[in-house]
Structure formats: C-alpha cells, structure tokens
C-alpha cells in the first residue's frame, strides 16, 4: 500500500525554505545587487527608469495603458491631491478564450499586437481631449529616456516575433499613426515602477515597489550619489539565479520558452505555480498517492491555473461547479497540500529578496522601510500577503517592526498615469 504521507513528506522536504535558507537568499540577493551596481555581470539589473518618486503635485487627466502579459487594460485616470480616480477603462485578453486570436503566440506579429493595444487605448480616449499616455510595459527593457526603450527579451512565455530588440515606443506610436490617432506616448515604464509611483503618491514613505502576480519583479528608489540623479531602478529580480531549484523547478525550466532564464520568477510567479503543482501531482500519481483518473485529468501542461490552486486550497470560499480539472475529493485534498507548499514557498522567496534590497539600502536597518506590492497573488490569493509579511518577520526577528508591506492597488494603471503627469511636466519645463 502507498504511504501517501511519506510521498507528501518527500515533496515537502524538496521544496523546503527554512529561515536559514531564506537568510542566505537575502544575503546573496544583496550581493548580486552590489555586483550589478558595480557594473559587473549579475543575474540582477539596475535598469534606469528616468523617473523619481512623485512630489504629490501631479494633477490632471491622463491615459494609461497596462500591458502585463495576460490582459491589456486602457484607462482614463484623473489625478489630484495625492489621490486618483479611474474615469473610464476597458480591458481585453491577449489570448482570446475562444481561440480566435493569440497575440502572444509565435505565429502572431508585432504589428498585430501593437495595433490591438492602440485600438484599446483609442477606444478609451474617444470623445475626450486627453492625449498624454503613460504606457506600462511589464518586461525587461533597456531604457535610454522616458519614452525610448527597447525590449531586451520577452518573459512569461510570450513569444510574439519582431518585438525583442525593438523600440517599444516606436512600435506603439506607429500603430497610433496607422489609426490616425493623436495620442502621444510620453513615458514607458515597468509595472514595478508604476507600483512604486502609485504607492508613494498615496504614502511618500514607500521606496520599493514589487509585483507578485503572473510574473514577479521588484524595483527600488536609488538615492543617487556622485552626480548620479536619484531614480527608480528596475532590478528584473525574476531573473535572480542564486536560488536552489527543486527537481520540479528544473523540469519546468527545461520545458519553458526560455530555459535557464527567470529562475526566481519560475518559482514565484503565478504563471508557473499551477504547473509546478501539476508536475508534483503527476509524480505523486506515479508513486500511487494520486488516482490514475486524477493523473489523466492533469496530463495537459499548464492546465492548472493559480485560480484552480486557490479553489483546491480554499474550497469553502468558492462556488461549485468550477472551471478547470475536476478531481475526486481525495485527489483534490492531495493537490491542495501541494498547492499550499508551492504558494507558501513563492511568498517566502519573494520576502527573502525584499530583505536583500532593504540590506542593500540600509544594512543595519536603522530606518523604517515601506514596500508597496501589487499583483494577483498578493491581492487575490488567500493567505499570500500574510505569508509574505510573516516571512520578513522570520528572517529579521529583531527588526521586523521597521518593515511595512502595503498594498499598492492598481499600481500599473494609476502608476502609468502618474508617470505621464511627471513626464508631461518635465517636457514642459525642458521646452
Ligand atoms: C518581467 C518584469 C515584470 C514582472 C511582473 C516579469 O516577467 O520580466 O519586467 O515587472 O514580470 O509583471
């Protein structure tokens, strides 16, 4: 007879992140930041955003485009007095659920993708006298000014050809041109930067912005020195490589679009959590701990989403019947145990990197620090926000009171509008 508990215990050990291993990750993360800051080869970057924190005087109506990898959202945002209101918004998936289009696929094109984005923004701008747009583009980019940026590489399994190495601003502006639109893209920013802007607009003590959603990444405010202006810098922390991978992580990485890249993101991001759980469940089935029928239902790669994991872990919070794989009650319980392990590990790894950044900014943690976080894991997955905070406490038992983690709701939308306000003001003074 199979000892299910023994199988689960082995998996628990394989994914273990005890306090010491988290402390080691924090120290290594801080070290990788120093290496990157010194201009040496590191798995982290210090990508410039050309934006500093808002001063609170950002006012007016701006357009925002939020392109993160799953859905695209266009918004009309009103800013004033350190608060914001979304006046209009429209969103659309990048992959049609009925399979009519998929702008993220290898057989789509840059032109199709950017025409789709331009149409969505124009539909929100219609009838309005607002033309200044902040564009959140949530991928690693090499930025040379507020609106000049080139995509370094796609992440989150996006494979649209003709965009890597190209100017993102030019691609969108050309699409507006094709539509005869007067919209001007004033700034392009990462979603972590948007999150930091939005969080610090509401609470000026925030100095770190992070996304725990489909993807994972963090940015921070670099105070600058020796003539270097203060600026928000994008770490592309999803690419952090000094984390030890379990057998399942290695399996997932090998089958991914970009093996070897985005190691941390493949352990933290919502794009991947369901797939890790699925791989574990298949192994559990091979060891006899999950039924053969359950294994058949989980055979398709990426058939488990983070929403499915939430359903298995917290069935009482959701209405039945649900979409996605239908498992027996016993199999659901096993998958729920695996989902708990994987989601908890995600929060703990992200927390370890936050401590690494805090150590880089203030080694003895003498000050009080605030981190603004957004993303579907943080805002929607029950328990995730608490696990993040608890892990910081566990890593820094004596100083944990000095670290605050706050929700930065809608950072990539509101943040894009704030960035547009900063950029428009900057252009006005420069001209
Ligand atoms: C991208 C980052 C982004 C993060 C969260 C990652 O895949 O590389 O630029 O901030 O996802 O959306």
CSV table of C-alpha atoms and ligand atoms in Angstrom, one decimal:
chain,number,residue,atom,x,y,z
A,1,UNK,CA,0.0,0.0,0.0
A,2,UNK,CA,1.2,3.5,-0.8
A,3,UNK,CA,2.2,5.7,2.1
A,4,UNK,CA,0.7,9.0,0.9
A,5,UNK,CA,2.0,10.8,3.9
A,6,UNK,CA,5.6,9.7,3.1
A,7,UNK,CA,5.2,10.8,-0.6
A,8,UNK,CA,4.0,14.2,0.6
A,9,UNK,CA,6.7,14.5,3.2
A,10,UNK,CA,9.4,13.9,0.5
A,11,UNK,CA,7.8,16.7,-1.6
A,12,UNK,CA,7.7,19.0,1.4
A,13,UNK,CA,11.4,18.4,2.0
A,14,UNK,CA,12.2,19.0,-1.7
A,15,UNK,CA,10.5,22.5,-1.5
A,16,UNK,CA,11.7,23.4,2.0
A,17,UNK,CA,12.6,27.0,2.7
A,18,UNK,CA,13.7,27.2,6.3
A,19,UNK,CA,14.7,30.5,8.0
A,20,UNK,CA,18.4,29.9,7.3
A,21,UNK,CA,18.0,29.3,3.6
A,22,UNK,CA,15.8,32.4,3.4
A,23,UNK,CA,18.6,34.4,5.2
A,24,UNK,CA,21.1,33.1,2.7
A,25,UNK,CA,18.9,34.1,-0.2
A,26,UNK,CA,18.6,37.6,1.2
A,27,UNK,CA,22.4,37.9,1.6
A,28,UNK,CA,23.0,36.6,-1.9
A,29,UNK,CA,20.4,38.9,-3.3
A,30,UNK,CA,22.1,41.9,-1.7
A,31,UNK,CA,25.4,40.8,-3.0
A,32,UNK,CA,24.0,40.4,-6.6
A,33,UNK,CA,22.7,44.0,-6.3
A,34,UNK,CA,26.1,45.2,-5.3
A,35,UNK,CA,27.7,43.4,-8.2
A,36,UNK,CA,25.2,44.8,-10.7
A,37,UNK,CA,25.7,48.4,-9.2
A,38,UNK,CA,29.4,48.0,-9.8
A,39,UNK,CA,28.7,47.2,-13.5
A,40,UNK,CA,29.8,43.6,-13.2
A,41,UNK,CA,27.9,40.6,-14.5
A,42,UNK,CA,25.0,39.7,-12.2
A,43,UNK,CA,21.6,38.0,-12.6
A,44,UNK,CA,20.1,41.3,-11.4
A,45,UNK,CA,20.0,44.5,-13.2
A,46,UNK,CA,19.7,48.2,-12.2
A,47,UNK,CA,17.7,49.3,-15.2
A,48,UNK,CA,17.1,53.1,-15.2
A,49,UNK,CA,13.5,54.4,-15.4
A,50,UNK,CA,14.4,58.1,-15.7
A,51,UNK,CA,11.6,58.6,-13.1
A,52,UNK,CA,11.9,59.7,-9.5
A,53,UNK,CA,9.2,59.5,-6.9
A,54,UNK,CA,6.2,61.8,-7.4
A,55,UNK,CA,6.1,65.0,-5.3
A,56,UNK,CA,2.4,64.9,-4.9
A,57,UNK,CA,1.7,67.8,-7.2
A,58,UNK,CA,0.8,65.6,-10.2
A,59,UNK,CA,-2.6,66.7,-11.3
A,60,UNK,CA,-4.8,66.3,-14.4
A,61,UNK,CA,-6.3,63.6,-16.7
A,62,UNK,CA,-4.1,61.1,-18.3
A,63,UNK,CA,-4.4,57.9,-20.4
A,64,UNK,CA,-2.8,54.7,-19.1
A,65,UNK,CA,-2.1,51.5,-20.9
A,66,UNK,CA,-1.2,48.5,-18.8
A,67,UNK,CA,0.3,45.6,-20.8
A,68,UNK,CA,1.5,42.9,-18.5
A,69,UNK,CA,1.2,39.6,-20.3
A,70,UNK,CA,-2.3,38.2,-19.7
A,71,UNK,CA,-4.8,41.1,-20.1
A,72,UNK,CA,-4.4,44.5,-21.5
A,73,UNK,CA,-6.1,47.5,-19.9
A,74,UNK,CA,-6.5,51.0,-21.1
A,75,UNK,CA,-7.7,53.7,-18.6
A,76,UNK,CA,-8.5,57.3,-18.3
A,77,UNK,CA,-7.3,58.5,-14.9
A,78,UNK,CA,-7.8,61.7,-13.0
A,79,UNK,CA,-5.1,62.7,-10.6
A,80,UNK,CA,-5.0,65.3,-7.9
A,81,UNK,CA,-4.2,65.8,-4.2
A,82,UNK,CA,-2.4,62.5,-3.9
A,83,UNK,CA,-5.4,60.6,-4.9
A,84,UNK,CA,-6.6,59.1,-8.2
A,85,UNK,CA,-9.9,58.1,-9.8
A,86,UNK,CA,-10.4,55.8,-12.8
A,87,UNK,CA,-12.9,57.6,-15.1
A,88,UNK,CA,-13.1,55.0,-17.8
A,89,UNK,CA,-11.5,51.7,-18.5
A,90,UNK,CA,-11.5,48.8,-21.0
A,91,UNK,CA,-9.6,45.6,-20.9
A,92,UNK,CA,-9.2,42.7,-23.3
A,93,UNK,CA,-7.2,39.4,-23.1
A,94,UNK,CA,-4.1,38.9,-25.2
A,95,UNK,CA,-5.3,35.4,-25.9
A,96,UNK,CA,-8.9,35.0,-26.9
A,97,UNK,CA,-10.6,32.4,-24.6
A,98,UNK,CA,-12.4,31.0,-27.7
A,99,UNK,CA,-9.2,30.7,-29.6
A,100,UNK,CA,-10.0,33.4,-32.2
A,101,UNK,CA,-6.7,35.2,-31.7
A,102,UNK,CA,-3.5,34.9,-29.7
A,103,UNK,CA,-1.2,38.0,-29.9
A,104,UNK,CA,1.4,36.2,-27.7
A,105,UNK,CA,2.0,33.3,-30.0
A,106,UNK,CA,4.9,32.6,-32.3
A,107,UNK,CA,2.7,33.0,-35.4
A,108,UNK,CA,1.4,36.4,-34.4
A,109,UNK,CA,3.2,39.6,-35.3
A,110,UNK,CA,4.5,42.8,-33.7
A,111,UNK,CA,2.2,44.9,-35.9
A,112,UNK,CA,-0.9,42.8,-34.9
A,113,UNK,CA,0.0,43.1,-31.2
A,114,UNK,CA,0.6,46.8,-31.2
A,115,UNK,CA,-2.5,47.6,-33.4
A,116,UNK,CA,-4.5,45.7,-30.8
A,117,UNK,CA,-3.0,47.9,-28.0
A,118,UNK,CA,-3.5,51.1,-29.9
A,119,UNK,CA,-7.2,50.3,-30.7
A,120,UNK,CA,-7.9,49.6,-27.0
A,121,UNK,CA,-6.3,52.9,-25.9
A,122,UNK,CA,-8.1,54.9,-28.6
A,123,UNK,CA,-11.4,53.4,-27.6
A,124,UNK,CA,-10.9,54.9,-24.1
A,125,UNK,CA,-9.7,58.3,-25.4
A,126,UNK,CA,-12.6,58.6,-27.8
A,127,UNK,CA,-14.6,61.8,-27.2
A,128,UNK,CA,-12.0,63.1,-24.7
A,129,UNK,CA,-9.5,65.9,-25.0
A,130,UNK,CA,-6.8,63.8,-23.4
A,131,UNK,CA,-3.8,62.6,-25.4
A,132,UNK,CA,-1.0,62.0,-23.0
A,133,UNK,CA,-0.4,58.4,-22.3
A,134,UNK,CA,1.7,56.5,-19.8
A,135,UNK,CA,2.5,53.0,-21.0
A,136,UNK,CA,3.2,50.2,-18.5
A,137,UNK,CA,5.2,47.6,-20.4
A,138,UNK,CA,6.0,44.8,-17.9
A,139,UNK,CA,9.1,43.2,-19.5
A,140,UNK,CA,12.8,43.8,-19.2
A,141,UNK,CA,13.7,46.8,-21.3
A,142,UNK,CA,16.8,48.9,-21.9
A,143,UNK,CA,15.6,52.4,-21.4
A,144,UNK,CA,17.6,55.5,-22.7
A,145,UNK,CA,15.0,58.2,-21.9
A,146,UNK,CA,11.4,58.4,-20.6
A,147,UNK,CA,9.9,57.3,-23.8
A,148,UNK,CA,12.8,55.5,-25.5
A,149,UNK,CA,13.1,51.8,-24.6
A,150,UNK,CA,13.9,48.6,-26.2
A,151,UNK,CA,12.6,45.2,-25.2
A,152,UNK,CA,15.6,43.1,-24.0
A,153,UNK,CA,13.7,39.8,-24.0
A,154,UNK,CA,10.2,38.5,-23.6
A,155,UNK,CA,9.3,36.7,-20.3
A,156,UNK,CA,6.1,35.0,-19.0
A,157,UNK,CA,6.1,32.6,-22.0
A,158,UNK,CA,5.3,35.4,-24.6
A,159,UNK,CA,6.7,34.6,-28.0
A,160,UNK,CA,5.4,37.3,-30.4
A,161,UNK,CA,8.1,37.8,-33.0
A,162,UNK,CA,9.5,41.1,-34.1
A,163,UNK,CA,9.5,42.9,-30.7
A,164,UNK,CA,12.7,41.7,-28.9
A,165,UNK,CA,15.4,44.2,-29.5
A,166,UNK,CA,12.9,46.7,-31.0
A,167,UNK,CA,11.8,50.1,-29.7
A,168,UNK,CA,8.6,49.6,-27.8
A,169,UNK,CA,7.6,53.3,-28.1
A,170,UNK,CA,8.2,53.4,-31.8
A,171,UNK,CA,6.0,50.2,-32.3
A,172,UNK,CA,3.1,51.7,-30.4
A,173,UNK,CA,3.5,55.2,-31.9
A,174,UNK,CA,3.5,53.6,-35.4
A,175,UNK,CA,0.2,51.8,-34.5
A,176,UNK,CA,-1.4,55.1,-33.4
A,177,UNK,CA,-0.2,56.6,-36.7
A,178,UNK,CA,-1.9,53.8,-38.6
A,179,UNK,CA,-5.1,54.6,-36.7
A,180,UNK,CA,-4.7,58.4,-37.4
A,181,UNK,CA,-4.8,58.9,-33.6
A,182,UNK,CA,-3.3,62.0,-31.9
A,183,UNK,CA,-2.3,60.1,-28.7
A,184,UNK,CA,1.2,60.8,-27.6
A,185,UNK,CA,3.0,58.2,-25.5
A,186,UNK,CA,5.0,60.3,-23.1
A,187,UNK,CA,6.6,57.6,-21.0
A,188,UNK,CA,7.1,53.9,-20.9
A,189,UNK,CA,7.6,52.2,-17.5
A,190,UNK,CA,7.8,48.8,-15.9
A,191,UNK,CA,4.9,47.7,-13.8
A,192,UNK,CA,7.0,47.6,-10.6
A,193,UNK,CA,7.9,51.2,-11.3
A,194,UNK,CA,4.2,52.0,-11.7
A,195,UNK,CA,3.5,50.2,-8.4
A,196,UNK,CA,6.2,52.2,-6.6
A,197,UNK,CA,4.9,55.5,-8.1
A,198,UNK,CA,1.3,54.7,-7.2
A,199,UNK,CA,2.1,53.6,-3.7
A,200,UNK,CA,4.4,56.6,-2.9
A,201,UNK,CA,1.9,59.0,-4.4
A,202,UNK,CA,-0.5,57.9,-1.7
A,203,UNK,CA,2.2,57.3,1.0
A,204,UNK,CA,5.6,59.1,0.5
A,205,UNK,CA,7.4,56.7,2.8
A,206,UNK,CA,7.3,53.9,0.1
A,207,UNK,CA,10.7,53.3,-1.5
A,208,UNK,CA,10.3,49.8,-3.0
A,209,UNK,CA,7.7,48.5,-5.5
A,210,UNK,CA,7.0,44.9,-6.3
A,211,UNK,CA,4.7,42.7,-8.4
A,212,UNK,CA,3.7,39.3,-7.2
A,213,UNK,CA,1.3,38.4,-10.0
A,214,UNK,CA,1.6,36.4,-13.2
A,215,UNK,CA,5.2,37.5,-13.2
A,216,UNK,CA,7.5,38.6,-10.4
A,217,UNK,CA,9.8,41.6,-10.1
A,218,UNK,CA,10.9,44.4,-7.8
A,219,UNK,CA,12.2,48.0,-8.2
A,220,UNK,CA,13.6,50.4,-5.7
A,221,UNK,CA,14.4,54.1,-5.4
A,222,UNK,CA,18.2,54.7,-5.8
A,223,UNK,CA,19.0,57.8,-3.8
A,224,UNK,CA,21.9,58.5,-6.3
A,225,UNK,CA,25.3,59.9,-5.4
A,226,UNK,CA,28.4,61.4,-7.1
A,227,UNK,CA,26.4,63.4,-9.5
A,228,UNK,CA,24.0,60.5,-10.3
A,229,UNK,CA,20.4,61.7,-10.1
A,230,UNK,CA,18.0,59.9,-7.7
A,231,UNK,CA,16.0,57.5,-9.8
A,232,UNK,CA,13.8,54.4,-9.6
A,233,UNK,CA,15.6,51.3,-10.8
A,234,UNK,CA,14.2,48.1,-12.1
A,235,UNK,CA,16.0,45.0,-10.8
A,236,UNK,CA,14.3,42.4,-13.0
A,237,UNK,CA,14.6,40.3,-9.9
A,238,UNK,CA,12.6,37.5,-11.5
A,239,UNK,CA,15.9,36.6,-13.2
A,240,UNK,CA,17.7,36.2,-9.8
A,241,UNK,CA,19.6,32.9,-10.2
A,242,UNK,CA,21.0,32.1,-6.7
A,243,UNK,CA,18.1,30.0,-5.6
A,244,UNK,CA,18.3,26.3,-5.4
A,245,UNK,CA,15.9,24.6,-7.7
A,246,UNK,CA,13.9,21.5,-6.8
A,247,UNK,CA,13.6,18.7,-9.3
A,248,UNK,CA,10.2,20.1,-10.3
A,249,UNK,CA,11.6,23.6,-11.0
A,250,UNK,CA,14.3,22.0,-13.2
A,251,UNK,CA,11.7,20.1,-15.1
A,252,UNK,CA,9.5,23.2,-15.6
A,253,UNK,CA,12.5,25.3,-16.6
A,254,UNK,CA,13.7,22.7,-19.2
A,255,UNK,CA,10.2,22.7,-20.9
A,256,UNK,CA,9.8,26.5,-20.8
A,257,UNK,CA,10.2,29.1,-23.7
A,258,UNK,CA,13.5,30.3,-22.2
A,259,UNK,CA,15.3,27.6,-20.2
A,260,UNK,CA,17.9,29.0,-17.8
A,261,UNK,CA,16.3,32.4,-17.6
A,262,UNK,CA,13.9,33.9,-15.0
A,263,UNK,CA,14.8,31.3,-12.4
A,264,UNK,CA,13.2,33.1,-9.4
A,265,UNK,CA,10.2,34.1,-11.4
A,266,UNK,CA,9.6,30.4,-12.4
A,267,UNK,CA,9.4,29.6,-8.6
A,268,UNK,CA,7.4,32.7,-7.6
A,269,UNK,CA,5.2,33.9,-10.5
A,270,UNK,CA,1.5,32.9,-10.8
A,271,UNK,CA,2.3,31.9,-14.5
A,272,UNK,CA,4.2,28.9,-13.1
A,273,UNK,CA,2.7,27.9,-9.7
A,274,UNK,CA,0.0,25.7,-11.1
A,275,UNK,CA,2.4,24.0,-13.4
A,276,UNK,CA,4.8,23.1,-10.6
A,277,UNK,CA,1.9,21.7,-8.6
A,278,UNK,CA,0.8,19.7,-11.7
A,279,UNK,CA,4.3,18.2,-12.1
A,280,UNK,CA,4.3,17.3,-8.4
A,281,UNK,CA,0.8,15.8,-8.7
A,282,UNK,CA,2.0,13.7,-11.7
A,283,UNK,CA,4.9,12.4,-9.6
A,284,UNK,CA,2.5,11.7,-6.7
A,285,UNK,CA,0.3,9.7,-9.1
A,286,UNK,CA,3.4,7.7,-10.3
A,287,UNK,CA,4.1,6.9,-6.6
A,288,UNK,CA,0.5,5.8,-6.2
A,289,UNK,CA,-0.5,8.8,-4.0
A,290,UNK,CA,-3.0,10.2,-6.5
A,291,UNK,CA,-5.5,8.2,-8.5
A,292,UNK,CA,-4.9,7.3,-12.2
A,293,UNK,CA,-8.0,9.2,-13.1
A,294,UNK,CA,-6.6,12.3,-11.4
A,295,UNK,CA,-3.4,11.9,-13.3
A,296,UNK,CA,-5.3,11.7,-16.6
A,297,UNK,CA,-7.1,15.0,-15.7
A,298,UNK,CA,-3.8,16.7,-15.1
A,299,UNK,CA,-1.9,15.4,-18.1
A,300,UNK,CA,-2.1,18.7,-20.1
A,301,UNK,CA,0.8,21.1,-19.3
A,302,UNK,CA,-0.3,24.4,-17.8
A,303,UNK,CA,-3.9,23.0,-17.2
A,304,UNK,CA,-3.7,24.2,-13.6
A,305,UNK,CA,-4.0,27.9,-13.0
A,306,UNK,CA,-3.4,29.8,-9.8
A,307,UNK,CA,-7.1,30.3,-9.6
A,308,UNK,CA,-7.5,26.5,-9.6
A,309,UNK,CA,-5.0,26.2,-6.8
A,310,UNK,CA,-6.9,28.8,-4.7
A,311,UNK,CA,-10.1,26.7,-5.3
A,312,UNK,CA,-8.4,23.5,-4.1
A,313,UNK,CA,-6.9,25.1,-1.1
A,314,UNK,CA,-9.9,27.1,0.0
A,315,UNK,CA,-13.0,25.3,-1.5
A,316,UNK,CA,-15.4,27.0,1.0
A,317,UNK,CA,-14.6,30.4,-0.5
A,318,UNK,CA,-15.7,29.4,-4.0
A,319,UNK,CA,-18.9,28.4,-5.7
A,320,UNK,CA,-19.1,25.0,-7.4
A,321,UNK,CA,-19.0,23.9,-10.1
A,322,UNK,CA,-15.7,25.4,-11.1
A,323,UNK,CA,-13.9,25.5,-14.4
A,324,UNK,CA,-10.7,23.6,-14.9
A,325,UNK,CA,-9.8,20.0,-13.9
A,326,UNK,CA,-12.4,18.0,-12.0
A,327,UNK,CA,-10.7,15.8,-9.4
A,328,UNK,CA,-12.1,13.3,-6.9
A,329,UNK,CA,-12.4,14.7,-3.3
A,330,UNK,CA,-9.4,12.7,-2.2
A,331,UNK,CA,-7.3,13.9,-5.1
A,332,UNK,CA,-8.4,17.5,-4.5
A,333,UNK,CA,-7.1,17.2,-1.0
A,334,UNK,CA,-3.7,16.0,-2.1
A,335,UNK,CA,-3.4,18.7,-4.8
A,336,UNK,CA,-4.4,21.3,-2.1
A,337,UNK,CA,-1.5,20.1,0.1
A,338,UNK,CA,0.9,20.5,-2.9
A,339,UNK,CA,-0.6,23.9,-3.8
A,340,UNK,CA,0.0,25.1,-0.2
A,341,UNK,CA,3.6,24.1,-0.4
A,342,UNK,CA,4.2,25.8,-3.7
A,343,UNK,CA,2.3,29.1,-2.9
A,344,UNK,CA,3.9,29.4,0.5
A,345,UNK,CA,7.3,28.9,-1.0
A,346,UNK,CA,6.5,31.7,-3.5
A,347,UNK,CA,5.7,34.2,-0.8
A,348,UNK,CA,8.7,33.2,1.3
A,349,UNK,CA,11.2,33.5,-1.6
A,350,UNK,CA,9.8,37.0,-2.6
A,351,UNK,CA,10.1,38.1,1.1
A,352,UNK,CA,13.7,37.0,1.2
A,353,UNK,CA,14.5,39.2,-1.8
A,354,UNK,CA,12.8,42.2,-0.2
A,355,UNK,CA,15.1,41.8,2.8
A,356,UNK,CA,18.1,41.6,0.4
A,357,UNK,CA,17.0,45.0,-1.1
A,358,UNK,CA,16.5,46.5,2.4
A,359,UNK,CA,20.0,45.4,3.4
A,360,UNK,CA,21.4,47.0,0.3
A,361,UNK,CA,19.7,50.3,1.1
A,362,UNK,CA,20.2,50.3,4.8
A,363,UNK,CA,22.5,47.5,6.0
A,364,UNK,CA,21.6,47.8,9.7
A,365,UNK,CA,18.0,48.6,9.1
A,366,UNK,CA,18.1,51.7,11.2
A,367,UNK,CA,15.3,53.3,9.4
A,368,UNK,CA,11.7,52.4,8.8
A,369,UNK,CA,11.0,51.0,5.3
A,370,UNK,CA,7.8,50.6,3.3
A,371,UNK,CA,7.3,48.2,0.3
A,372,UNK,CA,4.3,48.6,-2.0
A,373,UNK,CA,3.1,45.4,-3.6
A,374,UNK,CA,0.6,44.7,-6.3
A,375,UNK,CA,-0.3,41.7,-8.5
A,376,UNK,CA,-2.9,38.9,-8.4
A,377,UNK,CA,-1.0,36.6,-6.0
A,378,UNK,CA,-0.7,39.4,-3.4
A,379,UNK,CA,-4.2,40.8,-3.9
A,380,UNK,CA,-6.3,37.7,-4.7
A,381,UNK,CA,-4.6,34.6,-3.3
A,382,UNK,CA,-5.9,34.0,0.2
A,383,UNK,CA,-3.1,33.9,2.8
A,384,UNK,CA,-0.3,35.1,0.4
A,385,UNK,CA,0.0,38.7,1.8
A,386,UNK,CA,0.2,37.3,5.4
A,387,UNK,CA,2.8,34.7,4.4
A,388,UNK,CA,5.0,37.5,2.8
A,389,UNK,CA,4.8,39.6,6.0
A,390,UNK,CA,5.5,36.6,8.3
A,391,UNK,CA,8.5,35.5,6.3
A,392,UNK,CA,10.0,39.0,6.6
A,393,UNK,CA,9.5,38.7,10.4
A,394,UNK,CA,11.1,35.3,10.5
A,395,UNK,CA,14.2,36.5,8.5
A,396,UNK,CA,14.5,39.6,10.6
A,397,UNK,CA,13.1,38.8,14.1
A,398,UNK,CA,14.6,41.8,15.8
A,399,UNK,CA,14.0,44.4,13.1
A,400,UNK,CA,10.8,43.2,11.5
A,401,UNK,CA,8.8,46.1,13.1
A,402,UNK,CA,10.7,48.5,10.9
A,403,UNK,CA,9.5,46.9,7.6
A,404,UNK,CA,6.0,47.6,6.4
A,405,UNK,CA,4.4,45.9,3.4
A,406,UNK,CA,1.4,47.8,1.9
A,407,UNK,CA,-0.9,47.1,-0.9
A,408,UNK,CA,-0.5,49.3,-4.0
A,409,UNK,CA,-3.8,48.6,-5.7
A,410,UNK,CA,-3.8,49.1,-9.4
A,411,UNK,CA,-0.2,50.2,-9.4
A,412,UNK,CA,0.4,49.5,-13.1
A,413,UNK,CA,-2.6,51.6,-14.2
A,414,UNK,CA,-2.5,54.5,-11.8
A,415,UNK,CA,1.3,54.5,-11.8
A,416,UNK,CA,1.3,54.9,-15.6
A,417,UNK,CA,-0.9,58.0,-15.2
A,418,UNK,CA,1.4,59.4,-12.5
A,419,UNK,CA,4.4,58.8,-14.8
A,420,UNK,CA,2.6,60.5,-17.7
A,421,UNK,CA,2.0,63.5,-15.4
A,422,UNK,CA,5.6,63.6,-14.3
A,423,UNK,CA,6.8,63.2,-17.9
A,424,UNK,CA,4.5,65.9,-19.3
A,425,UNK,CA,5.6,68.4,-16.6
A,426,UNK,CA,9.3,67.5,-17.3
A,427,UNK,CA,8.8,68.1,-21.1
A,428,UNK,CA,7.0,71.4,-20.4
A,429,UNK,CA,10.0,72.7,-18.3
A,430,UNK,CA,12.5,71.3,-20.8
A,431,UNK,CA,10.9,73.1,-23.8
B,1,LIG,C1,9.1,40.9,-16.2
B,1,LIG,C2,9.1,42.1,-15.4
B,1,LIG,C3,7.8,42.4,-14.8
B,1,LIG,C4,7.3,41.2,-14.0
B,1,LIG,C5,5.9,41.4,-13.4
B,1,LIG,C6,8.4,39.7,-15.4
B,1,LIG,O1,8.3,38.6,-16.2
B,1,LIG,O2,10.3,40.5,-16.7
B,1,LIG,O3,9.6,43.2,-16.1
B,1,LIG,O4,7.9,43.5,-13.9
B,1,LIG,O5,7.2,40.1,-14.9
B,1,LIG,O6,4.9,41.7,-14.3
